[in-house]
PDB file of C-alpha atoms and ligand atoms in Angstrom:
ATOM      1  CA  UNK A  12      55.340 138.307  99.078  1.00 49.00           C
ATOM      2  CA  UNK A  13      52.037 137.026  98.147  1.00 53.00           C
ATOM      3  CA  UNK A  14      49.613 139.770  97.271  1.00 55.00           C
ATOM      4  CA  UNK A  15      52.503 142.163  97.008  1.00 63.00           C
ATOM      5  CA  UNK A  16      50.737 144.839  99.029  1.00 83.00           C
ATOM      6  CA  UNK A  17      48.243 145.609  96.208  1.00 94.00           C
ATOM      7  CA  UNK A  18      44.558 146.478  97.217  1.00 94.00           C
ATOM      8  CA  UNK A  19      43.186 144.797  94.416  1.00 97.00           C
ATOM      9  CA  UNK A  20      44.157 141.358  92.904  1.00 98.00           C
ATOM     10  CA  UNK A  21      46.132 140.700  89.638  1.00 98.00           C
ATOM     11  CA  UNK A  22      44.851 137.631  87.301  1.00 98.00           C
ATOM     12  CA  UNK A  23      46.611 136.043  84.567  1.00 98.00           C
ATOM     13  CA  UNK A  24      44.556 134.449  81.918  1.00 98.00           C
ATOM     14  CA  UNK A  25      46.549 132.124  79.713  1.00 98.00           C
ATOM     15  CA  UNK A  26      45.951 129.243  77.263  1.00 98.00           C
ATOM     16  CA  UNK A  27      46.566 128.283  73.715  1.00 98.00           C
ATOM     17  CA  UNK A  28      45.483 130.850  71.186  1.00 97.00           C
ATOM     18  CA  UNK A  29      41.523 130.432  70.624  1.00 98.00           C
ATOM     19  CA  UNK A  30      40.777 129.097  73.897  1.00 98.00           C
ATOM     20  CA  UNK A  31      38.759 132.317  74.651  1.00 98.00           C
ATOM     21  CA  UNK A  32      41.264 134.500  76.578  1.00 98.00           C
ATOM     22  CA  UNK A  33      40.324 137.872  75.102  1.00 98.00           C
ATOM     23  CA  UNK A  34      36.473 137.200  75.202  1.00 98.00           C
ATOM     24  CA  UNK A  35      36.613 136.002  78.874  1.00 98.00           C
ATOM     25  CA  UNK A  36      38.950 138.866  79.890  1.00 98.00           C
ATOM     26  CA  UNK A  37      37.070 141.575  78.254  1.00 98.00           C
ATOM     27  CA  UNK A  38      33.800 140.333  80.036  1.00 98.00           C
ATOM     28  CA  UNK A  39      35.583 139.780  83.378  1.00 98.00           C
ATOM     29  CA  UNK A  40      36.779 143.381  83.109  1.00 98.00           C
ATOM     30  CA  UNK A  41      33.460 144.722  82.621  1.00 98.00           C
ATOM     31  CA  UNK A  42      32.078 142.767  85.513  1.00 98.00           C
ATOM     32  CA  UNK A  43      34.732 143.583  87.939  1.00 98.00           C
ATOM     33  CA  UNK A  44      36.052 146.884  86.929  1.00 98.00           C
ATOM     34  CA  UNK A  45      39.746 145.470  86.664  1.00 98.00           C
ATOM     35  CA  UNK A  46      41.906 146.695  83.763  1.00 98.00           C
ATOM     36  CA  UNK A  47      42.200 144.318  80.823  1.00 98.00           C
ATOM     37  CA  UNK A  48      45.868 143.934  79.524  1.00 98.00           C
ATOM     38  CA  UNK A  49      45.989 142.353  76.215  1.00 98.00           C
ATOM     39  CA  UNK A  50      49.541 141.733  75.898  1.00 98.00           C
ATOM     40  CA  UNK A  51      49.595 140.821  72.081  1.00 95.00           C
ATOM     41  CA  UNK A  52      47.837 144.303  71.370  1.00 96.00           C
ATOM     42  CA  UNK A  53      50.260 146.216  73.686  1.00 97.00           C
ATOM     43  CA  UNK A  54      53.337 144.604  72.072  1.00 95.00           C
ATOM     44  CA  UNK A  55      51.963 145.738  68.801  1.00 92.00           C
ATOM     45  CA  UNK A  56      51.000 149.398  69.681  1.00 95.00           C
ATOM     46  CA  UNK A  57      54.231 149.928  71.920  1.00 96.00           C
ATOM     47  CA  UNK A  58      56.413 148.090  69.351  1.00 94.00           C
ATOM     48  CA  UNK A  59      57.840 145.811  72.303  1.00 96.00           C
ATOM     49  CA  UNK A  60      59.196 143.320  69.803  1.00 93.00           C
ATOM     50  CA  UNK A  61      62.539 142.142  68.000  1.00 91.00           C
ATOM     51  CA  UNK A  62      60.994 141.234  64.590  1.00 86.00           C
ATOM     52  CA  UNK A  63      59.055 138.659  63.079  1.00 87.00           C
ATOM     53  CA  UNK A  64      59.204 135.019  63.582  1.00 85.00           C
ATOM     54  CA  UNK A  65      58.903 133.215  60.267  1.00 85.00           C
ATOM     55  CA  UNK A  66      58.098 129.755  61.701  1.00 75.00           C
ATOM     56  CA  UNK A  67      55.586 130.712  64.176  1.00 72.00           C
ATOM     57  CA  UNK A  68      54.170 133.675  62.014  1.00 76.00           C
ATOM     58  CA  UNK A  69      54.208 136.162  64.940  1.00 80.00           C
ATOM     59  CA  UNK A  70      55.936 139.104  66.388  1.00 81.00           C
ATOM     60  CA  UNK A  71      58.914 137.976  68.642  1.00 90.00           C
ATOM     61  CA  UNK A  72      58.011 139.800  71.715  1.00 93.00           C
ATOM     62  CA  UNK A  73      60.813 141.211  73.885  1.00 96.00           C
ATOM     63  CA  UNK A  74      59.860 139.978  77.307  1.00 96.00           C
ATOM     64  CA  UNK A  75      61.736 142.639  79.149  1.00 97.00           C
ATOM     65  CA  UNK A  76      60.446 145.430  77.512  1.00 97.00           C
ATOM     66  CA  UNK A  77      56.908 144.170  78.077  1.00 98.00           C
ATOM     67  CA  UNK A  78      57.518 143.657  81.705  1.00 98.00           C
ATOM     68  CA  UNK A  79      59.028 146.832  82.028  1.00 98.00           C
ATOM     69  CA  UNK A  80      55.835 148.487  80.353  1.00 98.00           C
ATOM     70  CA  UNK A  81      53.318 146.969  82.595  1.00 98.00           C
ATOM     71  CA  UNK A  82      55.496 146.924  85.860  1.00 98.00           C
ATOM     72  CA  UNK A  83      53.879 149.960  87.441  1.00 97.00           C
ATOM     73  CA  UNK A  84      50.440 148.776  86.775  1.00 98.00           C
ATOM     74  CA  UNK A  85      51.082 145.354  88.106  1.00 98.00           C
ATOM     75  CA  UNK A  86      52.498 146.601  91.358  1.00 96.00           C
ATOM     76  CA  UNK A  87      49.310 148.706  91.876  1.00 96.00           C
ATOM     77  CA  UNK A  88      47.162 145.674  91.326  1.00 97.00           C
ATOM     78  CA  UNK A  89      43.787 145.422  89.508  1.00 98.00           C
ATOM     79  CA  UNK A  90      44.787 143.860  86.337  1.00 98.00           C
ATOM     80  CA  UNK A  91      43.671 141.112  84.131  1.00 99.00           C
ATOM     81  CA  UNK A  92      46.638 139.934  81.842  1.00 98.00           C
ATOM     82  CA  UNK A  93      45.842 138.309  78.608  1.00 98.00           C
ATOM     83  CA  UNK A  94      48.565 136.086  76.960  1.00 98.00           C
ATOM     84  CA  UNK A  95      49.469 132.674  75.554  1.00 97.00           C
ATOM     85  CA  UNK A  96      52.563 132.425  77.611  1.00 96.00           C
ATOM     86  CA  UNK A  97      53.302 132.801  81.399  1.00 97.00           C
ATOM     87  CA  UNK A  98      56.676 131.777  82.429  1.00 97.00           C
ATOM     88  CA  UNK A  99      58.494 135.038  82.149  1.00 97.00           C
ATOM     89  CA  UNK A 100      56.351 137.266  84.512  1.00 98.00           C
ATOM     90  CA  UNK A 101      57.654 137.916  87.941  1.00 98.00           C
ATOM     91  CA  UNK A 102      55.880 135.238  89.929  1.00 98.00           C
ATOM     92  CA  UNK A 103      54.607 137.612  92.687  1.00 97.00           C
ATOM     93  CA  UNK A 104      52.653 139.790  90.347  1.00 98.00           C
ATOM     94  CA  UNK A 105      49.617 137.335  90.342  1.00 98.00           C
ATOM     95  CA  UNK A 106      47.044 136.137  92.647  1.00 98.00           C
ATOM     96  CA  UNK A 107      45.309 133.627  90.347  1.00 98.00           C
ATOM     97  CA  UNK A 108      46.432 132.162  87.097  1.00 98.00           C
ATOM     98  CA  UNK A 109      43.708 130.790  84.932  1.00 98.00           C
ATOM     99  CA  UNK A 110      44.446 128.373  82.154  1.00 98.00           C
ATOM    100  CA  UNK A 111      41.555 128.015  79.579  1.00 98.00           C
ATOM    101  CA  UNK A 112      41.434 124.818  77.928  1.00 98.00           C
ATOM    102  CA  UNK A 113      39.347 123.686  74.612  1.00 98.00           C
ATOM    103  CA  UNK A 114      38.479 120.361  73.403  1.00 98.00           C
ATOM    104  CA  UNK A 115      40.425 119.551  70.157  1.00 97.00           C
ATOM    105  CA  UNK A 116      37.695 119.586  67.724  1.00 97.00           C
ATOM    106  CA  UNK A 117      36.308 122.684  68.890  1.00 98.00           C
ATOM    107  CA  UNK A 118      39.809 124.610  69.174  1.00 98.00           C
ATOM    108  CA  UNK A 119      40.475 123.208  65.511  1.00 98.00           C
ATOM    109  CA  UNK A 120      37.451 124.662  64.142  1.00 98.00           C
ATOM    110  CA  UNK A 121      37.989 127.977  65.821  1.00 98.00           C
ATOM    111  CA  UNK A 122      41.602 128.484  64.740  1.00 98.00           C
ATOM    112  CA  UNK A 123      40.615 127.512  61.121  1.00 98.00           C
ATOM    113  CA  UNK A 124      37.923 129.879  61.078  1.00 98.00           C
ATOM    114  CA  UNK A 125      40.607 132.396  62.235  1.00 97.00           C
ATOM    115  CA  UNK A 126      42.410 131.568  59.184  1.00 97.00           C
ATOM    116  CA  UNK A 127      45.222 129.494  60.849  1.00 96.00           C
ATOM    117  CA  UNK A 128      46.704 126.832  58.622  1.00 95.00           C
ATOM    118  CA  UNK A 129      49.719 124.648  57.945  1.00 94.00           C
ATOM    119  CA  UNK A 130      52.382 124.766  60.750  1.00 92.00           C
ATOM    120  CA  UNK A 131      50.612 127.507  62.669  1.00 92.00           C
ATOM    121  CA  UNK A 132      47.527 125.434  63.006  1.00 96.00           C
ATOM    122  CA  UNK A 133      49.447 122.279  63.818  1.00 96.00           C
ATOM    123  CA  UNK A 134      51.794 124.013  66.425  1.00 95.00           C
ATOM    124  CA  UNK A 135      48.754 125.509  68.180  1.00 96.00           C
ATOM    125  CA  UNK A 136      46.745 122.391  68.211  1.00 98.00           C
ATOM    126  CA  UNK A 137      50.006 120.443  69.635  1.00 98.00           C
ATOM    127  CA  UNK A 138      50.138 123.178  72.408  1.00 97.00           C
ATOM    128  CA  UNK A 139      46.714 122.460  73.462  1.00 98.00           C
ATOM    129  CA  UNK A 140      46.911 118.598  73.199  1.00 98.00           C
ATOM    130  CA  UNK A 141      50.122 118.346  75.277  1.00 97.00           C
ATOM    131  CA  UNK A 142      48.671 121.022  77.645  1.00 98.00           C
ATOM    132  CA  UNK A 143      51.872 123.378  77.329  1.00 97.00           C
ATOM    133  CA  UNK A 144      50.234 126.214  78.903  1.00 98.00           C
ATOM    134  CA  UNK A 145      48.943 124.207  82.186  1.00 98.00           C
ATOM    135  CA  UNK A 146      52.355 122.766  82.491  1.00 98.00           C
ATOM    136  CA  UNK A 147      54.064 126.045  82.128  1.00 98.00           C
ATOM    137  CA  UNK A 148      51.616 127.548  84.552  1.00 98.00           C
ATOM    138  CA  UNK A 149      52.253 124.907  87.156  1.00 98.00           C
ATOM    139  CA  UNK A 150      56.093 125.079  86.824  1.00 98.00           C
ATOM    140  CA  UNK A 151      55.892 128.924  87.137  1.00 98.00           C
ATOM    141  CA  UNK A 152      53.378 129.507  89.969  1.00 98.00           C
ATOM    142  CA  UNK A 153      52.399 128.118  93.258  1.00 98.00           C
ATOM    143  CA  UNK A 154      49.912 124.992  92.532  1.00 97.00           C
ATOM    144  CA  UNK A 155      47.016 126.480  94.692  1.00 97.00           C
ATOM    145  CA  UNK A 156      46.605 129.558  92.312  1.00 98.00           C
ATOM    146  CA  UNK A 157      46.734 127.853  89.155  1.00 98.00           C
ATOM    147  CA  UNK A 158      43.023 127.045  87.885  1.00 98.00           C
ATOM    148  CA  UNK A 159      42.277 125.114  84.646  1.00 98.00           C
ATOM    149  CA  UNK A 160      38.737 126.008  83.326  1.00 98.00           C
ATOM    150  CA  UNK A 161      37.160 124.519  80.350  1.00 98.00           C
ATOM    151  CA  UNK A 162      36.180 126.920  77.391  1.00 98.00           C
ATOM    152  CA  UNK A 163      34.107 125.026  74.994  1.00 98.00           C
ATOM    153  CA  UNK A 164      30.813 126.761  74.662  1.00 98.00           C
ATOM    154  CA  UNK A 165      29.395 129.989  75.387  1.00 98.00           C
ATOM    155  CA  UNK A 166      27.890 128.696  78.838  1.00 98.00           C
ATOM    156  CA  UNK A 167      31.447 127.972  79.829  1.00 98.00           C
ATOM    157  CA  UNK A 168      32.506 131.707  79.137  1.00 98.00           C
ATOM    158  CA  UNK A 169      29.380 132.795  81.238  1.00 98.00           C
ATOM    159  CA  UNK A 170      30.288 130.440  84.140  1.00 98.00           C
ATOM    160  CA  UNK A 171      33.824 131.017  83.932  1.00 98.00           C
ATOM    161  CA  UNK A 172      33.182 134.901  84.221  1.00 98.00           C
ATOM    162  CA  UNK A 173      30.839 134.365  87.113  1.00 98.00           C
ATOM    163  CA  UNK A 174      33.486 132.146  89.177  1.00 98.00           C
ATOM    164  CA  UNK A 175      36.221 134.644  88.465  1.00 98.00           C
ATOM    165  CA  UNK A 176      33.924 137.685  89.377  1.00 98.00           C
ATOM    166  CA  UNK A 177      32.904 135.832  92.729  1.00 98.00           C
ATOM    167  CA  UNK A 178      36.739 135.353  93.402  1.00 98.00           C
ATOM    168  CA  UNK A 179      37.507 138.964  92.673  1.00 98.00           C
ATOM    169  CA  UNK A 180      34.693 140.106  95.076  1.00 98.00           C
ATOM    170  CA  UNK A 181      35.959 137.949  97.847  1.00 97.00           C
ATOM    171  CA  UNK A 182      39.578 138.748  97.406  1.00 97.00           C
ATOM    172  CA  UNK A 183      41.314 140.490 100.386  1.00 94.00           C
ATOM    173  CA  UNK A 184      44.762 142.110 100.493  1.00 92.00           C
ATOM    174  CA  UNK A 185      47.195 140.007 102.261  1.00 79.00           C
ATOM    175  CA  UNK A 186      47.208 140.788 106.037  1.00 74.00           C
ATOM    176  CA  UNK A 187      43.871 142.269 106.064  1.00 70.00           C
TER     177      UNK A 187
HETATM  178  P1  DAT B 205      41.961 133.927  72.630  1.00 51.44           P
HETATM  179  O1  DAT B 205      42.220 135.425  73.088  1.00 51.44           O
HETATM  180  O2  DAT B 205      42.358 132.936  73.484  1.00 51.44           O
HETATM  181  O3  DAT B 205      42.928 133.680  71.259  1.00 51.44           O
HETATM  182  P2  DAT B 205      39.328 134.625  71.559  1.00 51.44           P
HETATM  183  O4  DAT B 205      38.788 135.122  72.895  1.00 51.44           O
HETATM  184  O5  DAT B 205      39.806 135.385  70.765  1.00 51.44           O
HETATM  185  O6  DAT B 205      40.525 133.668  72.093  1.00 51.44           O
HETATM  186  O7  DAT B 205      38.414 133.714  71.180  1.00 51.44           O
HETATM  187  C1  DAT B 205      38.542 133.053  69.765  1.00 51.44           C
HETATM  188  C2  DAT B 205      37.265 132.870  69.037  1.00 51.44           C
HETATM  189  O8  DAT B 205      36.558 131.598  69.653  1.00 51.44           O
HETATM  190  C3  DAT B 205      36.308 134.074  69.108  1.00 51.44           C
HETATM  191  O9  DAT B 205      35.458 134.278  67.894  1.00 51.44           O
HETATM  192  C4  DAT B 205      35.470 133.789  70.236  1.00 51.44           C
HETATM  193  C5  DAT B 205      35.315 132.341  70.229  1.00 51.44           C
HETATM  194  N1  DAT B 205      35.067 131.642  71.622  1.00 51.44           N
HETATM  195  C6  DAT B 205      36.098 131.773  72.503  1.00 51.44           C
HETATM  196  N2  DAT B 205      35.643 131.042  73.670  1.00 51.44           N
HETATM  197  C7  DAT B 205      34.524 130.460  73.151  1.00 51.44           C
HETATM  198  C8  DAT B 205      33.699 129.665  73.940  1.00 51.44           C
HETATM  199  N3  DAT B 205      34.057 129.284  75.327  1.00 51.44           N
HETATM  200  N4  DAT B 205      32.630 129.225  73.482  1.00 51.44           N
HETATM  201  C9  DAT B 205      32.362 129.466  72.244  1.00 51.44           C
HETATM  202  N5  DAT B 205      33.012 130.428  71.484  1.00 51.44           N
HETATM  203  C10 DAT B 205      34.228 130.949  72.039  1.00 51.44           C
END
């Protein structure tokens, strides 16, 4: 059931690494008092992984362990989930799926200054160019809850946080 009986909404913020998920989620959490769940950090601190992926140079997350870990919080509602993937969460968990997008040249600079290079840089650039996360979101969630937002400059961050804060404040539990 949409809404799942929760009293506060759950939002998924997804997008290619470097598009601004963590920055946006942390400001949105401050503005709304929703809980920011940074999936990458949680996977590290709770060891929810199955080893190291040599090609992508990242931990191989165990999706089932992650979903078990956050299930109770998600059923209660009031969460902002921050992750560069979205097809393995139960669909009913989310009331809004935000896909952050960044222009190629801007993203290239952000990822380079984060120290990404070689295959890792190329893979992430291709992920953005081919709109992988937008396609993944659209094939995993109802079209009317998937919202692409541009994240190129600091003004975009403020306006995205304002738009989403407004949406949270106007959200009502299903049936009320
Ligand atoms: P992500 O969590 O998607 O990997 P981040 O929030 O860590 O991204 O941001 C990566 C870097 O880019 C960080 O130094 C902040 C900066 N940044 C993010 N969004 C931005 C924006 N819209 N305008 C300017 N800088 C931004």
